[in-house]
Amino acid sequence: MATQALTGSSATGSNDRKRATTALQALNFFMADMQAGIGPFLGVFLQQRGWTSGPIGTVMSAGGIAGMIMTVPAGAFIDHTEKKRLVVIVTGICTVMASFLILLSQSGWVVTVSQVATAIAGAAIGPAVTGMTLGVVRQRGFNAQNGRNQAWNHAGNMIGAGLSGFLGWKFGMPAIFYLAAAFGVLAIISVLMIPERAIDHQAARGLENGEDDDDGKSGGQAEGFKTLLANKPMLILAAALACFHLGNGAMLPLYSLAVVGAGKGNAALFTATTVVVAQAVMIVAALVAMKMSAGRGYWLVLLISFAALPLRGFLAGTFIEHWGVWPVQALDGIGAGLQSVAVPGLVACLLDGTGRVNVGQGAVMTIQGLGASLSPAIGGWIAQALGYHAAFLILGSFALASLGLWIGFAGLLRPACEGKHRETTA
């Protein structure tokens, strides 16, 4: 009888885990618009209503700074709370409502408040989904499941952008807001499909007893926050990402503004094309990153991602044409797609056993966000003062610092990036 009970419990745990991983993939598909509001369409939406590139970049930066400030507290809260599903639901609703504010008014303070609220909500959604994933599949299954999650997320971004472009062209830009709301509802349904008992909240923060127990019980105690500052590979990773995103953050909205402003593309359709091309490449890049990192570690994956930006900046500055979206955004897909898998995977690996995985994710996102939040303002004002060609070349050059850090500290980073891979084959 005891054996039968144990077998039944194991089967239930296995079924819950399968349901949870499927629901996580659905959540990642639908959460794209919920996480970022109308995202890249904001720039052209405001441009159509008389805004110039400088103020557009400034309000985007305001949102980025707010999100950056909140990422560490959000990560700490995700480590602590067992209501991770509720976090995703509440922040998703707030994001959709904040986006709709812009429909009511395009005044400076309303747009700024909307972007700040969206960024704060997005700062919590990312660590919550990462934590749930780690809690369901544990450390040894994280790389594979995170790779699948990211592939589905990029697919959702691609389809969402395609639909946004079509709806924006057919019915006007406001239709994009309603699509974002629909995706938000489907994301909430997806997160409710994750069985609560499938999430091991100790494993979700990087604490587990080393055994893949089906009863969800694990031990260990969280280390102090100083463990983050003592982790040199993670500090180098954060600095390299900050330099990369200082150049990368403004590239997509500025390229849309440059081409549309020159009268070489429809606002909604061209912006949708920039996203669709990048996200299609990101799907493949995420799956490639999953395979590469499982076999060879994360160092080479991130090196390739950093190298993509200088070439992207050169092409964007040289060819401000409708067809330029294909090479420019393909390179964006390579860089962002590789990082979407490698960064959370490497952080989880570096902080395994500390109980501070989601705080670490938040800390890296904060430093990364420092670059990303400043990028639109810097890029926007450079474009206004020197023109779009110079702006793209300058932004692309920032990633040379990332390459310098990554190659210069290769002796320290390579062993850390190989880490303690314990993935299971799926």
Short mmCIF file of C-alpha atoms in Angstrom, two decimals:
data_model
loop_
_atom_site.label_atom_id
_atom_site.label_comp_id
_atom_site.label_asym_id
_atom_site.label_seq_id
_atom_site.Cartn_x
_atom_site.Cartn_y
_atom_site.Cartn_z
CA MET A 1 0.00 0.00 0.00
CA ALA A 2 2.84 2.37 0.86
CA THR A 3 4.48 1.61 -2.48
CA GLN A 4 1.23 2.31 -4.33
CA ALA A 5 0.79 5.61 -2.47
CA LEU A 6 4.35 6.62 -3.31
CA THR A 7 3.84 5.70 -6.97
CA GLY A 8 0.59 7.67 -7.08
CA SER A 9 2.27 10.72 -5.52
CA SER A 10 5.10 10.49 -8.04
CA ALA A 11 2.64 10.27 -10.94
CA THR A 12 0.72 13.28 -9.65
CA GLY A 13 3.92 15.28 -9.31
CA SER A 14 4.96 14.32 -12.84
CA ASN A 15 1.57 15.32 -14.28
CA ASP A 16 1.61 18.62 -12.40
CA ARG A 17 5.08 19.37 -13.71
CA LYS A 18 4.06 18.61 -17.29
CA ARG A 19 0.99 20.85 -16.98
CA ALA A 20 3.11 23.58 -15.41
CA THR A 21 5.79 23.56 -18.12
CA THR A 22 3.15 23.67 -20.87
CA ALA A 23 1.38 26.56 -19.11
CA LEU A 24 4.70 28.37 -18.66
CA GLN A 25 5.30 28.21 -22.40
CA ALA A 26 1.80 29.58 -23.07
CA LEU A 27 2.37 32.32 -20.49
CA ASN A 28 5.62 33.32 -22.17
CA PHE A 29 3.84 33.44 -25.54
CA PHE A 30 1.10 35.81 -24.37
CA MET A 31 3.03 37.88 -21.81
CA ALA A 32 5.00 39.89 -24.41
CA ASP A 33 2.48 42.72 -24.77
CA MET A 34 1.51 42.41 -21.10
CA GLN A 35 5.13 42.91 -20.04
CA ALA A 36 5.95 45.93 -22.18
CA GLY A 37 2.64 47.56 -23.05
CA ILE A 38 2.62 48.80 -26.64
CA GLY A 39 6.43 48.74 -26.62
CA PRO A 40 8.08 49.81 -29.90
CA PHE A 41 4.84 51.24 -31.27
CA LEU A 42 4.91 54.02 -28.68
CA GLY A 43 7.50 56.06 -30.55
CA VAL A 44 5.64 56.20 -33.86
CA PHE A 45 2.31 56.67 -32.03
CA LEU A 46 3.68 59.80 -30.33
CA GLN A 47 5.48 60.95 -33.48
CA GLN A 48 2.14 60.97 -35.32
CA ARG A 49 0.83 63.30 -32.60
CA GLY A 50 3.57 65.89 -32.96
CA TRP A 51 6.30 64.60 -30.62
CA THR A 52 9.96 64.84 -31.69
CA SER A 53 12.71 62.26 -31.13
CA GLY A 54 14.23 63.98 -28.07
CA PRO A 55 11.09 64.08 -25.86
CA ILE A 56 10.10 60.59 -27.06
CA GLY A 57 13.46 59.25 -25.93
CA THR A 58 13.16 61.09 -22.62
CA VAL A 59 9.80 59.55 -21.62
CA MET A 60 11.07 56.11 -22.63
CA SER A 61 14.11 56.66 -20.43
CA ALA A 62 11.89 57.73 -17.52
CA GLY A 63 10.13 54.38 -17.72
CA GLY A 64 13.42 52.54 -18.00
CA ILE A 65 14.85 54.25 -14.92
CA ALA A 66 11.73 53.43 -12.89
CA GLY A 67 11.93 49.80 -13.93
CA MET A 68 15.64 49.71 -13.15
CA ILE A 69 15.07 51.01 -9.62
CA MET A 70 12.40 48.38 -8.95
CA THR A 71 14.13 45.25 -10.28
CA VAL A 72 16.13 44.40 -7.15
CA PRO A 73 13.20 44.94 -4.74
CA ALA A 74 11.00 42.96 -7.13
CA GLY A 75 13.52 40.11 -7.22
CA ALA A 76 13.77 40.09 -3.42
CA PHE A 77 9.99 39.99 -3.16
CA ILE A 78 9.78 37.10 -5.65
CA ASP A 79 12.37 35.17 -3.60
CA HIS A 80 10.28 35.71 -0.48
CA THR A 81 6.70 35.29 -1.67
CA GLU A 82 4.81 32.12 -2.47
CA LYS A 83 2.21 34.14 -4.43
CA LYS A 84 4.22 34.28 -7.66
CA ARG A 85 1.20 33.57 -9.86
CA LEU A 86 -0.71 36.45 -8.26
CA VAL A 87 2.24 38.79 -8.92
CA VAL A 88 2.01 38.06 -12.64
CA ILE A 89 -1.77 38.60 -12.68
CA VAL A 90 -1.75 41.90 -10.79
CA THR A 91 1.20 43.42 -12.64
CA GLY A 92 -0.24 42.33 -15.99
CA ILE A 93 -3.52 44.10 -15.28
CA CYS A 94 -1.63 47.23 -14.24
CA THR A 95 0.41 47.18 -17.46
CA VAL A 96 -2.65 47.00 -19.70
CA MET A 97 -4.40 49.78 -17.77
CA ALA A 98 -1.30 51.99 -17.92
CA SER A 99 -1.08 51.57 -21.69
CA PHE A 100 -4.70 52.64 -22.10
CA LEU A 101 -3.89 55.90 -20.32
CA ILE A 102 -2.01 57.02 -23.43
CA LEU A 103 -5.18 56.66 -25.49
CA LEU A 104 -6.94 59.10 -23.19
CA SER A 105 -4.23 61.75 -23.32
CA GLN A 106 -0.84 62.27 -24.97
CA SER A 107 0.25 65.02 -22.59
CA GLY A 108 3.79 64.72 -21.27
CA TRP A 109 2.92 63.80 -17.70
CA VAL A 110 0.30 61.20 -18.71
CA VAL A 111 2.70 59.44 -21.08
CA THR A 112 5.46 59.56 -18.47
CA VAL A 113 3.21 58.10 -15.74
CA SER A 114 2.10 55.37 -18.13
CA GLN A 115 5.66 54.38 -19.00
CA VAL A 116 6.76 54.44 -15.36
CA ALA A 117 3.84 52.20 -14.32
CA THR A 118 4.48 49.82 -17.23
CA ALA A 119 8.18 49.58 -16.38
CA ILE A 120 7.54 48.90 -12.68
CA ALA A 121 5.08 46.13 -13.54
CA GLY A 122 7.48 44.66 -16.10
CA ALA A 123 10.25 44.62 -13.48
CA ALA A 124 8.19 42.18 -11.40
CA ILE A 125 6.84 39.97 -14.20
CA GLY A 126 10.28 38.85 -15.43
CA PRO A 127 11.65 37.57 -12.09
CA ALA A 128 8.27 36.03 -11.24
CA VAL A 129 8.21 33.91 -14.39
CA THR A 130 11.89 33.00 -13.96
CA GLY A 131 11.25 32.02 -10.35
CA MET A 132 8.24 29.88 -11.24
CA THR A 133 10.27 28.15 -13.95
CA LEU A 134 13.12 27.37 -11.56
CA GLY A 135 10.62 26.21 -8.94
CA VAL A 136 8.99 23.78 -11.37
CA VAL A 137 12.00 22.23 -13.14
CA ARG A 138 14.78 22.94 -10.58
CA GLN A 139 18.34 23.98 -11.45
CA ARG A 140 19.16 20.97 -13.60
CA GLY A 141 16.16 21.48 -15.85
CA PHE A 142 16.31 25.27 -15.96
CA ASN A 143 18.48 25.81 -19.04
CA ALA A 144 16.30 23.61 -21.26
CA GLN A 145 12.97 24.95 -19.99
CA ASN A 146 14.15 28.56 -20.07
CA GLY A 147 15.25 28.04 -23.67
CA ARG A 148 11.77 26.80 -24.57
CA ASN A 149 10.15 29.64 -22.61
CA GLN A 150 12.19 32.22 -24.49
CA ALA A 151 11.47 30.66 -27.87
CA TRP A 152 7.73 30.84 -27.11
CA ASN A 153 8.13 34.40 -25.81
CA HIS A 154 9.81 35.49 -29.03
CA ALA A 155 7.12 33.73 -31.05
CA GLY A 156 4.48 35.65 -29.09
CA ASN A 157 6.31 38.89 -29.72
CA MET A 158 6.53 38.12 -33.43
CA ILE A 159 2.86 37.21 -33.85
CA GLY A 160 1.73 40.04 -31.59
CA ALA A 161 3.78 42.56 -33.59
CA GLY A 162 2.47 41.19 -36.88
CA LEU A 163 -1.12 41.47 -35.69
CA SER A 164 -0.41 44.93 -34.28
CA GLY A 165 0.97 46.09 -37.59
CA PHE A 166 -2.02 44.75 -39.51
CA LEU A 167 -4.58 46.14 -37.04
CA GLY A 168 -2.76 49.49 -36.85
CA TRP A 169 -2.75 49.75 -40.65
CA LYS A 170 -6.37 48.59 -41.01
CA PHE A 171 -8.05 50.31 -38.06
CA GLY A 172 -5.50 52.84 -36.77
CA MET A 173 -2.95 52.80 -33.96
CA PRO A 174 -5.53 52.57 -31.10
CA ALA A 175 -6.34 49.01 -32.22
CA ILE A 176 -2.88 47.99 -30.97
CA PHE A 177 -3.91 48.84 -27.41
CA TYR A 178 -6.90 46.52 -27.59
CA LEU A 179 -4.74 43.68 -28.90
CA ALA A 180 -2.38 44.18 -25.93
CA ALA A 181 -5.36 43.86 -23.59
CA ALA A 182 -6.47 40.61 -25.28
CA PHE A 183 -2.98 39.13 -24.92
CA GLY A 184 -3.03 40.18 -21.27
CA VAL A 185 -6.24 38.26 -20.60
CA LEU A 186 -4.82 35.13 -22.27
CA ALA A 187 -1.61 35.46 -20.23
CA ILE A 188 -3.63 35.59 -17.00
CA ILE A 189 -5.53 32.45 -18.04
CA SER A 190 -2.21 30.74 -18.76
CA VAL A 191 -0.71 31.54 -15.35
CA LEU A 192 -3.86 30.24 -13.63
CA MET A 193 -3.29 26.90 -15.40
CA ILE A 194 0.01 26.40 -13.53
CA PRO A 195 -0.73 24.11 -10.53
CA GLU A 196 0.39 25.90 -7.38
CA ARG A 197 1.64 22.63 -5.88
CA ALA A 198 4.01 22.18 -8.85
CA ILE A 199 6.11 25.18 -7.73
CA ASP A 200 8.83 24.46 -5.17
CA HIS A 201 9.35 27.91 -3.73
CA GLN A 202 12.66 26.98 -2.12
CA ALA A 203 14.05 25.74 -5.43
CA ALA A 204 12.58 28.86 -7.06
CA ARG A 205 15.06 31.00 -5.11
CA GLY A 206 18.03 28.70 -5.68
CA LEU A 207 17.72 26.51 -2.57
CA GLU A 208 17.18 22.80 -2.95
CA ASN A 209 18.49 19.77 -1.15
CA GLY A 210 20.21 18.30 -4.16
CA GLU A 211 17.55 15.73 -4.83
CA ASP A 212 14.69 15.92 -7.29
CA ASP A 213 11.95 15.25 -4.78
CA ASP A 214 8.37 15.09 -6.00
CA ASP A 215 7.00 16.26 -2.68
CA GLY A 216 8.42 19.74 -3.31
CA LYS A 217 10.30 19.86 0.00
CA SER A 218 13.81 21.17 0.06
CA GLY A 219 16.14 22.66 2.60
CA GLY A 220 18.84 25.25 2.92
CA GLN A 221 19.07 28.84 4.06
CA ALA A 222 19.49 32.02 2.03
CA GLU A 223 22.84 33.77 2.15
CA GLY A 224 23.24 37.51 2.79
CA PHE A 225 22.95 40.08 0.03
CA LYS A 226 26.71 40.62 0.11
CA THR A 227 27.05 37.35 -1.79
CA LEU A 228 26.04 39.32 -4.90
CA LEU A 229 28.89 41.80 -4.52
CA ALA A 230 31.37 39.01 -3.85
CA ASN A 231 30.52 37.25 -7.12
CA LYS A 232 33.04 38.75 -9.56
CA PRO A 233 31.79 36.95 -12.70
CA MET A 234 28.30 38.32 -12.08
CA LEU A 235 29.63 41.86 -11.64
CA ILE A 236 31.50 41.63 -14.93
CA LEU A 237 28.40 40.21 -16.61
CA ALA A 238 26.31 43.14 -15.33
CA ALA A 239 28.85 45.73 -16.52
CA ALA A 240 29.10 44.15 -19.98
CA LEU A 241 25.33 44.06 -20.30
CA ALA A 242 25.04 47.70 -19.21
CA CYS A 243 27.41 48.80 -22.00
CA PHE A 244 25.59 46.63 -24.54
CA HIS A 245 22.14 47.95 -23.67
CA LEU A 246 23.36 51.55 -23.56
CA GLY A 247 23.77 51.18 -27.31
CA ASN A 248 21.06 48.64 -28.05
CA GLY A 249 18.10 50.15 -26.18
CA ALA A 250 17.47 53.03 -28.59
CA MET A 251 18.28 51.22 -31.83
CA LEU A 252 14.83 49.79 -32.60
CA PRO A 253 12.67 52.88 -31.87
CA LEU A 254 15.19 55.20 -33.55
CA TYR A 255 15.36 53.08 -36.70
CA SER A 256 11.57 53.12 -36.94
CA LEU A 257 11.55 56.90 -36.46
CA ALA A 258 14.30 57.38 -39.06
CA VAL A 259 12.66 55.33 -41.81
CA VAL A 260 9.07 56.44 -41.14
CA GLY A 261 10.16 60.06 -40.70
CA ALA A 262 11.83 59.92 -44.12
CA GLY A 263 8.54 58.80 -45.64
CA LYS A 264 9.86 55.36 -46.55
CA GLY A 265 7.35 53.23 -44.67
CA ASN A 266 3.90 53.10 -43.10
CA ALA A 267 4.21 53.76 -39.36
CA ALA A 268 2.33 50.71 -38.06
CA LEU A 269 3.42 48.24 -40.72
CA PHE A 270 7.11 49.19 -40.67
CA THR A 271 7.33 49.12 -36.88
CA ALA A 272 5.61 45.73 -36.91
CA THR A 273 8.13 44.50 -39.49
CA THR A 274 11.07 45.55 -37.31
CA VAL A 275 9.70 43.50 -34.44
CA VAL A 276 8.62 40.48 -36.53
CA VAL A 277 12.02 40.13 -38.20
CA ALA A 278 13.91 40.39 -34.90
CA GLN A 279 11.60 38.04 -33.02
CA ALA A 280 11.66 35.41 -35.79
CA VAL A 281 15.45 35.32 -35.54
CA MET A 282 15.25 35.31 -31.73
CA ILE A 283 13.23 32.08 -31.78
CA VAL A 284 16.07 30.30 -33.57
CA ALA A 285 18.74 32.10 -31.52
CA ALA A 286 17.10 31.08 -28.24
CA LEU A 287 17.04 27.41 -29.23
CA VAL A 288 20.64 27.59 -30.46
CA ALA A 289 21.68 29.26 -27.19
CA MET A 290 19.98 26.49 -25.22
CA LYS A 291 21.98 23.83 -27.09
CA MET A 292 25.28 25.74 -27.04
CA SER A 293 25.13 26.57 -23.34
CA ALA A 294 24.23 23.00 -22.37
CA GLY A 295 27.30 21.69 -24.17
CA ARG A 296 29.89 24.46 -24.00
CA GLY A 297 28.71 26.91 -21.35
CA TYR A 298 27.56 30.51 -21.66
CA TRP A 299 30.79 32.40 -22.46
CA LEU A 300 30.79 31.93 -26.24
CA VAL A 301 27.02 32.52 -26.44
CA LEU A 302 27.36 35.93 -24.80
CA LEU A 303 30.49 36.83 -26.80
CA ILE A 304 28.56 36.37 -30.06
CA SER A 305 25.65 38.40 -28.70
CA PHE A 306 27.93 41.34 -27.83
CA ALA A 307 29.62 41.23 -31.25
CA ALA A 308 26.29 41.61 -33.07
CA LEU A 309 25.65 45.21 -31.94
CA PRO A 310 28.61 47.08 -33.54
CA LEU A 311 27.76 45.50 -36.90
CA ARG A 312 24.09 46.35 -36.41
CA GLY A 313 24.93 49.99 -35.66
CA PHE A 314 27.10 50.21 -38.77
CA LEU A 315 24.37 48.81 -41.02
CA ALA A 316 21.64 50.98 -39.45
CA GLY A 317 23.77 54.12 -39.88
CA THR A 318 24.63 53.25 -43.47
CA PHE A 319 21.24 52.11 -44.80
CA ILE A 320 18.22 54.08 -43.59
CA GLU A 321 15.93 52.35 -46.05
CA HIS A 322 12.79 50.24 -45.83
CA TRP A 323 14.70 47.09 -46.83
CA GLY A 324 17.36 47.80 -44.18
CA VAL A 325 15.03 46.36 -41.56
CA TRP A 326 16.05 42.84 -42.59
CA PRO A 327 19.80 42.89 -41.80
CA VAL A 328 19.48 45.44 -38.96
CA GLN A 329 16.78 43.56 -37.10
CA ALA A 330 18.21 40.12 -37.86
CA LEU A 331 21.30 41.18 -35.90
CA ASP A 332 19.05 42.43 -33.11
CA GLY A 333 17.46 38.97 -33.06
CA ILE A 334 20.85 37.29 -32.73
CA GLY A 335 22.02 39.50 -29.86
CA ALA A 336 18.80 39.59 -27.86
CA GLY A 337 17.83 35.99 -28.59
CA LEU A 338 21.13 34.60 -27.32
CA GLN A 339 21.04 36.80 -24.21
CA SER A 340 17.43 35.90 -23.36
CA VAL A 341 18.61 32.36 -22.61
CA ALA A 342 22.21 32.89 -21.53
CA VAL A 343 21.74 35.71 -19.00
CA PRO A 344 19.08 34.18 -16.70
CA GLY A 345 20.71 30.76 -17.10
CA LEU A 346 24.13 32.05 -16.11
CA VAL A 347 22.79 34.03 -13.13
CA ALA A 348 20.88 30.98 -11.89
CA CYS A 349 24.03 28.91 -12.26
CA LEU A 350 26.30 31.46 -10.51
CA LEU A 351 23.91 31.87 -7.56
CA ASP A 352 22.79 28.25 -7.23
CA GLY A 353 22.62 27.36 -3.53
CA THR A 354 22.61 30.96 -2.26
CA GLY A 355 18.84 31.44 -2.05
CA ARG A 356 19.26 34.77 -3.84
CA VAL A 357 18.70 33.77 -7.45
CA ASN A 358 15.83 36.16 -8.15
CA VAL A 359 17.51 39.02 -6.29
CA GLY A 360 20.53 38.32 -8.49
CA GLN A 361 18.33 38.34 -11.59
CA GLY A 362 16.95 41.68 -10.44
CA ALA A 363 20.40 43.09 -9.70
CA VAL A 364 21.71 42.17 -13.15
CA MET A 365 18.53 43.59 -14.71
CA THR A 366 19.09 46.82 -12.76
CA ILE A 367 22.61 47.35 -14.10
CA GLN A 368 21.50 46.21 -17.53
CA GLY A 369 18.51 48.55 -17.26
CA LEU A 370 20.79 51.46 -16.39
CA GLY A 371 22.17 51.25 -19.91
CA ALA A 372 18.83 50.50 -21.54
CA SER A 373 17.02 53.34 -19.77
CA LEU A 374 19.63 55.95 -20.71
CA SER A 375 19.87 54.73 -24.30
CA PRO A 376 16.64 56.26 -25.71
CA ALA A 377 17.42 59.68 -24.27
CA ILE A 378 21.05 59.61 -25.44
CA GLY A 379 20.12 58.23 -28.85
CA GLY A 380 17.19 60.59 -29.28
CA TRP A 381 19.17 63.74 -28.54
CA ILE A 382 22.17 62.58 -30.62
CA ALA A 383 19.81 61.97 -33.53
CA GLN A 384 18.27 65.40 -33.08
CA ALA A 385 21.69 67.12 -32.91
CA LEU A 386 23.81 65.08 -35.35
CA GLY A 387 21.31 63.08 -37.39
CA TYR A 388 20.28 59.45 -37.42
CA HIS A 389 23.40 58.20 -39.26
CA ALA A 390 25.75 59.41 -36.52
CA ALA A 391 23.41 58.22 -33.77
CA PHE A 392 23.42 54.62 -35.00
CA LEU A 393 27.20 54.51 -35.40
CA ILE A 394 27.76 55.94 -31.90
CA LEU A 395 25.21 53.63 -30.28
CA GLY A 396 26.71 50.57 -31.97
CA SER A 397 30.19 51.43 -30.71
CA PHE A 398 29.13 51.11 -27.05
CA ALA A 399 29.20 47.32 -27.34
CA LEU A 400 32.95 47.44 -27.99
CA ALA A 401 33.30 47.99 -24.22
CA SER A 402 31.23 44.83 -23.64
CA LEU A 403 33.53 42.87 -25.90
CA GLY A 404 36.58 44.29 -24.12
CA LEU A 405 35.28 43.21 -20.71
CA TRP A 406 34.19 39.77 -21.89
CA ILE A 407 37.47 38.97 -23.67
CA GLY A 408 39.70 40.74 -21.13
CA PHE A 409 38.33 38.69 -18.21
CA ALA A 410 37.97 35.48 -20.20
CA GLY A 411 40.27 33.59 -17.80
CA LEU A 412 37.86 34.23 -14.93
CA LEU A 413 34.64 34.06 -16.92
CA ARG A 414 35.10 30.86 -18.92
CA PRO A 415 35.14 28.47 -15.91
CA ALA A 416 32.24 30.36 -14.31
CA CYS A 417 30.22 30.20 -17.53
CA GLU A 418 30.75 26.46 -17.80
CA GLY A 419 29.33 26.26 -14.27
CA LYS A 420 27.53 23.34 -12.69
CA HIS A 421 25.29 22.30 -15.55
CA ARG A 422 22.91 19.63 -14.34
CA GLU A 423 20.28 19.81 -17.05
CA THR A 424 18.19 16.79 -17.83
CA THR A 425 17.37 15.84 -21.37
CA ALA A 426 13.79 16.50 -22.27
#
